[in-house]
XYZ file of N, CA and C in Angstrom:
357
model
N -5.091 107.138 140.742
C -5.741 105.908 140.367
C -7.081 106.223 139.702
N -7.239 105.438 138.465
C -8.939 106.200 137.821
C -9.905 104.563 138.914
N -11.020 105.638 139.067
C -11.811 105.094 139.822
C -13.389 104.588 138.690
N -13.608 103.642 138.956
C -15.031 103.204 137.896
C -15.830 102.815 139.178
N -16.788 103.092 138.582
C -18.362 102.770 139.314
C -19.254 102.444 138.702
N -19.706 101.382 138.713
C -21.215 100.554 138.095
C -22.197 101.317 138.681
N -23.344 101.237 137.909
C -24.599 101.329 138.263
C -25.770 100.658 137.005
N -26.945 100.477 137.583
C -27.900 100.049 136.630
C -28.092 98.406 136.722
N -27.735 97.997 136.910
C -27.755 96.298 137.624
C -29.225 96.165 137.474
N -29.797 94.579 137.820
C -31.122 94.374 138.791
C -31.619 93.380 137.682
N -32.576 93.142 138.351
C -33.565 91.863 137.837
C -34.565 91.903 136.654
N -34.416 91.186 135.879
C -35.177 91.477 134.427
C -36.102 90.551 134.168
N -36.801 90.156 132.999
C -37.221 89.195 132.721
C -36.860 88.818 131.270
N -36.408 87.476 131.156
C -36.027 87.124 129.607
C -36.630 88.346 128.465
N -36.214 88.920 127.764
C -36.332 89.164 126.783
C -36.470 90.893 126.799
N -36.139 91.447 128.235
C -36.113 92.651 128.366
C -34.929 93.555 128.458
N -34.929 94.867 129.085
C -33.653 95.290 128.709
C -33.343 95.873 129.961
N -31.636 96.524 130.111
C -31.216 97.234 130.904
C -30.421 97.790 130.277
N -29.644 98.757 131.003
C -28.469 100.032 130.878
C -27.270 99.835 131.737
N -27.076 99.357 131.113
C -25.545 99.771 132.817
C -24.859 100.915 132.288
N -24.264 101.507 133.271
C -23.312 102.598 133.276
C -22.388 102.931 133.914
N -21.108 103.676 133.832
C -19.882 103.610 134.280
C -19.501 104.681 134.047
N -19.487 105.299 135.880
C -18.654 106.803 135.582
C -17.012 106.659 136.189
N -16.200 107.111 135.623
C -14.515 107.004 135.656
C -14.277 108.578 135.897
N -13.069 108.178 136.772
C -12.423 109.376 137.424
C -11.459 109.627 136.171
N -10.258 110.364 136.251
C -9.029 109.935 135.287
C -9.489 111.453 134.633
N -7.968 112.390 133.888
C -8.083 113.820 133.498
C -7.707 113.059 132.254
N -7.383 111.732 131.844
C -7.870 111.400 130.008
C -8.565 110.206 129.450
N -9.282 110.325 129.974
C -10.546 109.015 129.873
C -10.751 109.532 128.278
N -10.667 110.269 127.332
C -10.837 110.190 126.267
C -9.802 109.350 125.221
N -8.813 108.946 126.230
C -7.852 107.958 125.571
C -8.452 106.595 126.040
N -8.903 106.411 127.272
C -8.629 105.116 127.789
C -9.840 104.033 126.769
N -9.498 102.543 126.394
C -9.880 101.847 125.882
C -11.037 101.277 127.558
N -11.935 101.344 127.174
C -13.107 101.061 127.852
C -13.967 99.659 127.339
N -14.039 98.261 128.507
C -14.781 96.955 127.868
C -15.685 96.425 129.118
N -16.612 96.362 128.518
C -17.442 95.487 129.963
C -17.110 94.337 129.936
N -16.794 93.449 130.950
C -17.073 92.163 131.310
C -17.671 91.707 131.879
N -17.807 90.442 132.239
C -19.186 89.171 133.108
C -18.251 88.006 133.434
N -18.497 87.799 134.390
C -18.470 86.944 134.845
C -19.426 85.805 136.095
N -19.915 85.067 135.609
C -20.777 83.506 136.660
C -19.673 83.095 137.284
N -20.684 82.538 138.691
C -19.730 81.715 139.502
C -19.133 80.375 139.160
N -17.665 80.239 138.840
C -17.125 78.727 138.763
C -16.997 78.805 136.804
N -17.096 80.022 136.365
C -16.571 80.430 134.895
C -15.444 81.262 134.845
N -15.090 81.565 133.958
C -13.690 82.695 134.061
C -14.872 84.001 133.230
N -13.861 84.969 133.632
C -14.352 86.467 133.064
C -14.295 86.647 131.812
N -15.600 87.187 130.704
C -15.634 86.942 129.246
C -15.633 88.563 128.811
N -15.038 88.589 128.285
C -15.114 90.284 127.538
C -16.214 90.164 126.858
N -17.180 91.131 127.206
C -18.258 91.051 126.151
C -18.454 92.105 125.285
N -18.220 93.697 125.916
C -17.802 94.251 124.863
C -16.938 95.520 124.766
N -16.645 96.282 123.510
C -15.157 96.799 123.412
C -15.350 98.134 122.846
N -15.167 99.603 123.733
C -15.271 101.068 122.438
C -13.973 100.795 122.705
N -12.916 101.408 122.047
C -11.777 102.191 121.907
C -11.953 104.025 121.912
N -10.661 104.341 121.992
C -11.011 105.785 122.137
C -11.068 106.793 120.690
N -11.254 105.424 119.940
C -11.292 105.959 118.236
C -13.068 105.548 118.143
N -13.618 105.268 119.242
C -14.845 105.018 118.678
C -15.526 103.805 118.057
N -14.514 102.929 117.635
C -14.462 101.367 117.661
C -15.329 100.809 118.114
N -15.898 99.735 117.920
C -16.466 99.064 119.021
C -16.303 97.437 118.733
N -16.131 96.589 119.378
C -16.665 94.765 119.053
C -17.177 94.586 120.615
N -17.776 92.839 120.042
C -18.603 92.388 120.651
C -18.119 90.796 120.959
N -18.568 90.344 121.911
C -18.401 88.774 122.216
C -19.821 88.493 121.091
N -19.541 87.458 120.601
C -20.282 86.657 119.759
C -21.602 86.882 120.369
N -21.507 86.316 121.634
C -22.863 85.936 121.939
C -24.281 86.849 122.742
N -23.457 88.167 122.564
C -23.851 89.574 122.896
C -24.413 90.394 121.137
N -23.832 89.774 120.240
C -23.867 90.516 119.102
C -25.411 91.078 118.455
N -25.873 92.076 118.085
C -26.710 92.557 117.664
C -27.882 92.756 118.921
N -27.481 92.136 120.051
C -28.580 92.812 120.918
C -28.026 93.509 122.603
N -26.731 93.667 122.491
C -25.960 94.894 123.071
C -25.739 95.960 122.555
N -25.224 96.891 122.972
C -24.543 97.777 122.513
C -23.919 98.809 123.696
N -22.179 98.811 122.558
C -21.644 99.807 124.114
C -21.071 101.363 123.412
N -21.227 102.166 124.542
C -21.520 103.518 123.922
C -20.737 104.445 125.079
N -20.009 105.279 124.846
C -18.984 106.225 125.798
C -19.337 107.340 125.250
N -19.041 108.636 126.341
C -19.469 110.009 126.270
C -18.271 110.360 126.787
N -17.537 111.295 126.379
C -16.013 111.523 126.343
C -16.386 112.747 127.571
N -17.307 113.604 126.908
C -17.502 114.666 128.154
C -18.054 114.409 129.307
N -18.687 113.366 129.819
C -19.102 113.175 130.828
C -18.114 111.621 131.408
N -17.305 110.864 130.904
C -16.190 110.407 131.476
C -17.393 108.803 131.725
N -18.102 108.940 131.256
C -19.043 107.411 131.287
C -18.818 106.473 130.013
N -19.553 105.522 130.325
C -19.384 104.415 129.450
C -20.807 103.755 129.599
N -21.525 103.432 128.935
C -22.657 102.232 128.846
C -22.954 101.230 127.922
N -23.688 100.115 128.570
C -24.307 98.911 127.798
C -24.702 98.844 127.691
N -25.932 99.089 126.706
C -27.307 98.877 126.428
C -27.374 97.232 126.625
N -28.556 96.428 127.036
C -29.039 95.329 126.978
C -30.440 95.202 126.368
N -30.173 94.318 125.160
C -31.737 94.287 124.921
C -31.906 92.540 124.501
N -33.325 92.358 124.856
C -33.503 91.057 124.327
C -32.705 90.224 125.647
N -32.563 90.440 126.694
C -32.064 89.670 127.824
C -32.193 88.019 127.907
N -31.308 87.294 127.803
C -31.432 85.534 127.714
C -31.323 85.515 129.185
N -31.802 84.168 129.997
C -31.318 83.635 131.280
C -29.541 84.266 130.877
N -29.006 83.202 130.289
C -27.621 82.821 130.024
C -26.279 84.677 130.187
N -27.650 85.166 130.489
C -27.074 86.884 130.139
C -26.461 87.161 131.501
N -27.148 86.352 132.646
C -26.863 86.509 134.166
C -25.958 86.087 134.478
N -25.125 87.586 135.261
C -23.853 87.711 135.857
C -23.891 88.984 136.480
N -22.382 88.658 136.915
C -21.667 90.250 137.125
C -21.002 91.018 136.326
N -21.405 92.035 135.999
C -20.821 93.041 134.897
C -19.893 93.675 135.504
N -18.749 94.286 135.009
C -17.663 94.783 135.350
C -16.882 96.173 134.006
N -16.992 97.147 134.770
C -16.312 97.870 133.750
C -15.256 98.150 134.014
N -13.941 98.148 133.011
C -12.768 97.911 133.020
C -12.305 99.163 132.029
N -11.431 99.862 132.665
C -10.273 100.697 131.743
C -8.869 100.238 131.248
N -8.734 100.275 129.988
C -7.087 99.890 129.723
C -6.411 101.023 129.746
N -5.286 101.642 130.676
C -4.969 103.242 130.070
C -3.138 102.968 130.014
N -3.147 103.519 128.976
C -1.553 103.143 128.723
C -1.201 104.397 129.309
N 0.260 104.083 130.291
C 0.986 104.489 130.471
C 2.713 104.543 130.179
N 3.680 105.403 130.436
C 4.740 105.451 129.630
C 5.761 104.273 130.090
N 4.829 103.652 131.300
C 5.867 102.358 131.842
C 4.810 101.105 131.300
N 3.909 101.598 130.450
C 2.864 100.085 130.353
C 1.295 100.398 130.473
N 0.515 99.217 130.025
C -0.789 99.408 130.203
C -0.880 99.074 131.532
N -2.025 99.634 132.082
C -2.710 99.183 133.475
C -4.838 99.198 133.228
N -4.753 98.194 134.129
C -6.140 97.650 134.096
C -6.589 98.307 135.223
N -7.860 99.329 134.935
C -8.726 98.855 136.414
C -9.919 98.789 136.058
N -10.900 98.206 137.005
C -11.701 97.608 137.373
C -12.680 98.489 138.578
N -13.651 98.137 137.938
C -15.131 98.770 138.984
C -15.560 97.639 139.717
N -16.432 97.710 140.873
C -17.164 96.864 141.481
C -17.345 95.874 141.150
N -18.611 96.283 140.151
C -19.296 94.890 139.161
C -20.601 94.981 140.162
N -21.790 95.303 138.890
C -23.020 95.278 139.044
C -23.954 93.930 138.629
N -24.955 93.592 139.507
C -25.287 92.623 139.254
C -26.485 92.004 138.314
N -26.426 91.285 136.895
C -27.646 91.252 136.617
C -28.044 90.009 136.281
N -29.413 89.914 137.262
C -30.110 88.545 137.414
C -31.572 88.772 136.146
N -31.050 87.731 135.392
C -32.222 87.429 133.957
C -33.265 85.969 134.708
N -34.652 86.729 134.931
C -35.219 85.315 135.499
C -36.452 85.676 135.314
N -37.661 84.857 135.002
C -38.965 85.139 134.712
C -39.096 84.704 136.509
């Protein structure tokens, strides 16, 4: 089973930044399609953003030009830069692997770190 782990969470103030990061178990994380998500309480879970293992990347609209997500193949991580933090930014982040296998894709899922945007 590949294992993910958040870290970097915590409390900001509008217009500042954080890092999250995500270290994954797995002997080919250089294949696996890697996306953070968020989710608020009493919303559904929003993909916010997307590397592929070609290096790819997109974005949820409303993340665009002041995220950014970035993977290190040799060290089996993944991160989000946050910059420019809105209230509206506060949630739970979640990093997610897609890794195809020869019976199908499978999803997993990390913890989910928490980040509270509040003056």
């Amino acid at each position: 089973q590949v294992q993910l782990v958040e870290s970097g969470g915590g409390l900001v103030q509008p217009g500042g930044s954080l890092r999250l990061s995500c270290a994954a178990s797995g002997s080919f994380f250089r294949t696996y399609t890697m996306n953070w998500y968020r989710q608020v309480p009493g919303k559904q879970r929003e993909l916010v953003a997307t590397v592929t293992s070609g290096g790819s990347t997109n974005y949820a609209e409303s993340v665009k030009d002041r995220f950014t997500i970035s993977r290190d193949n040799a060290k089996n991580t993944v991160s989000l830069q946050m910059n420019s933090l809105k209230f509206e930014d506060t949630a739970v982040y979640y990093c997610n692997a897609k890794v195809s296998l020869f019976t199908g894709q499978r999803d997993y899922w990390g913890q989910g770190t928490q980040v509270t945007v509040s003056s």
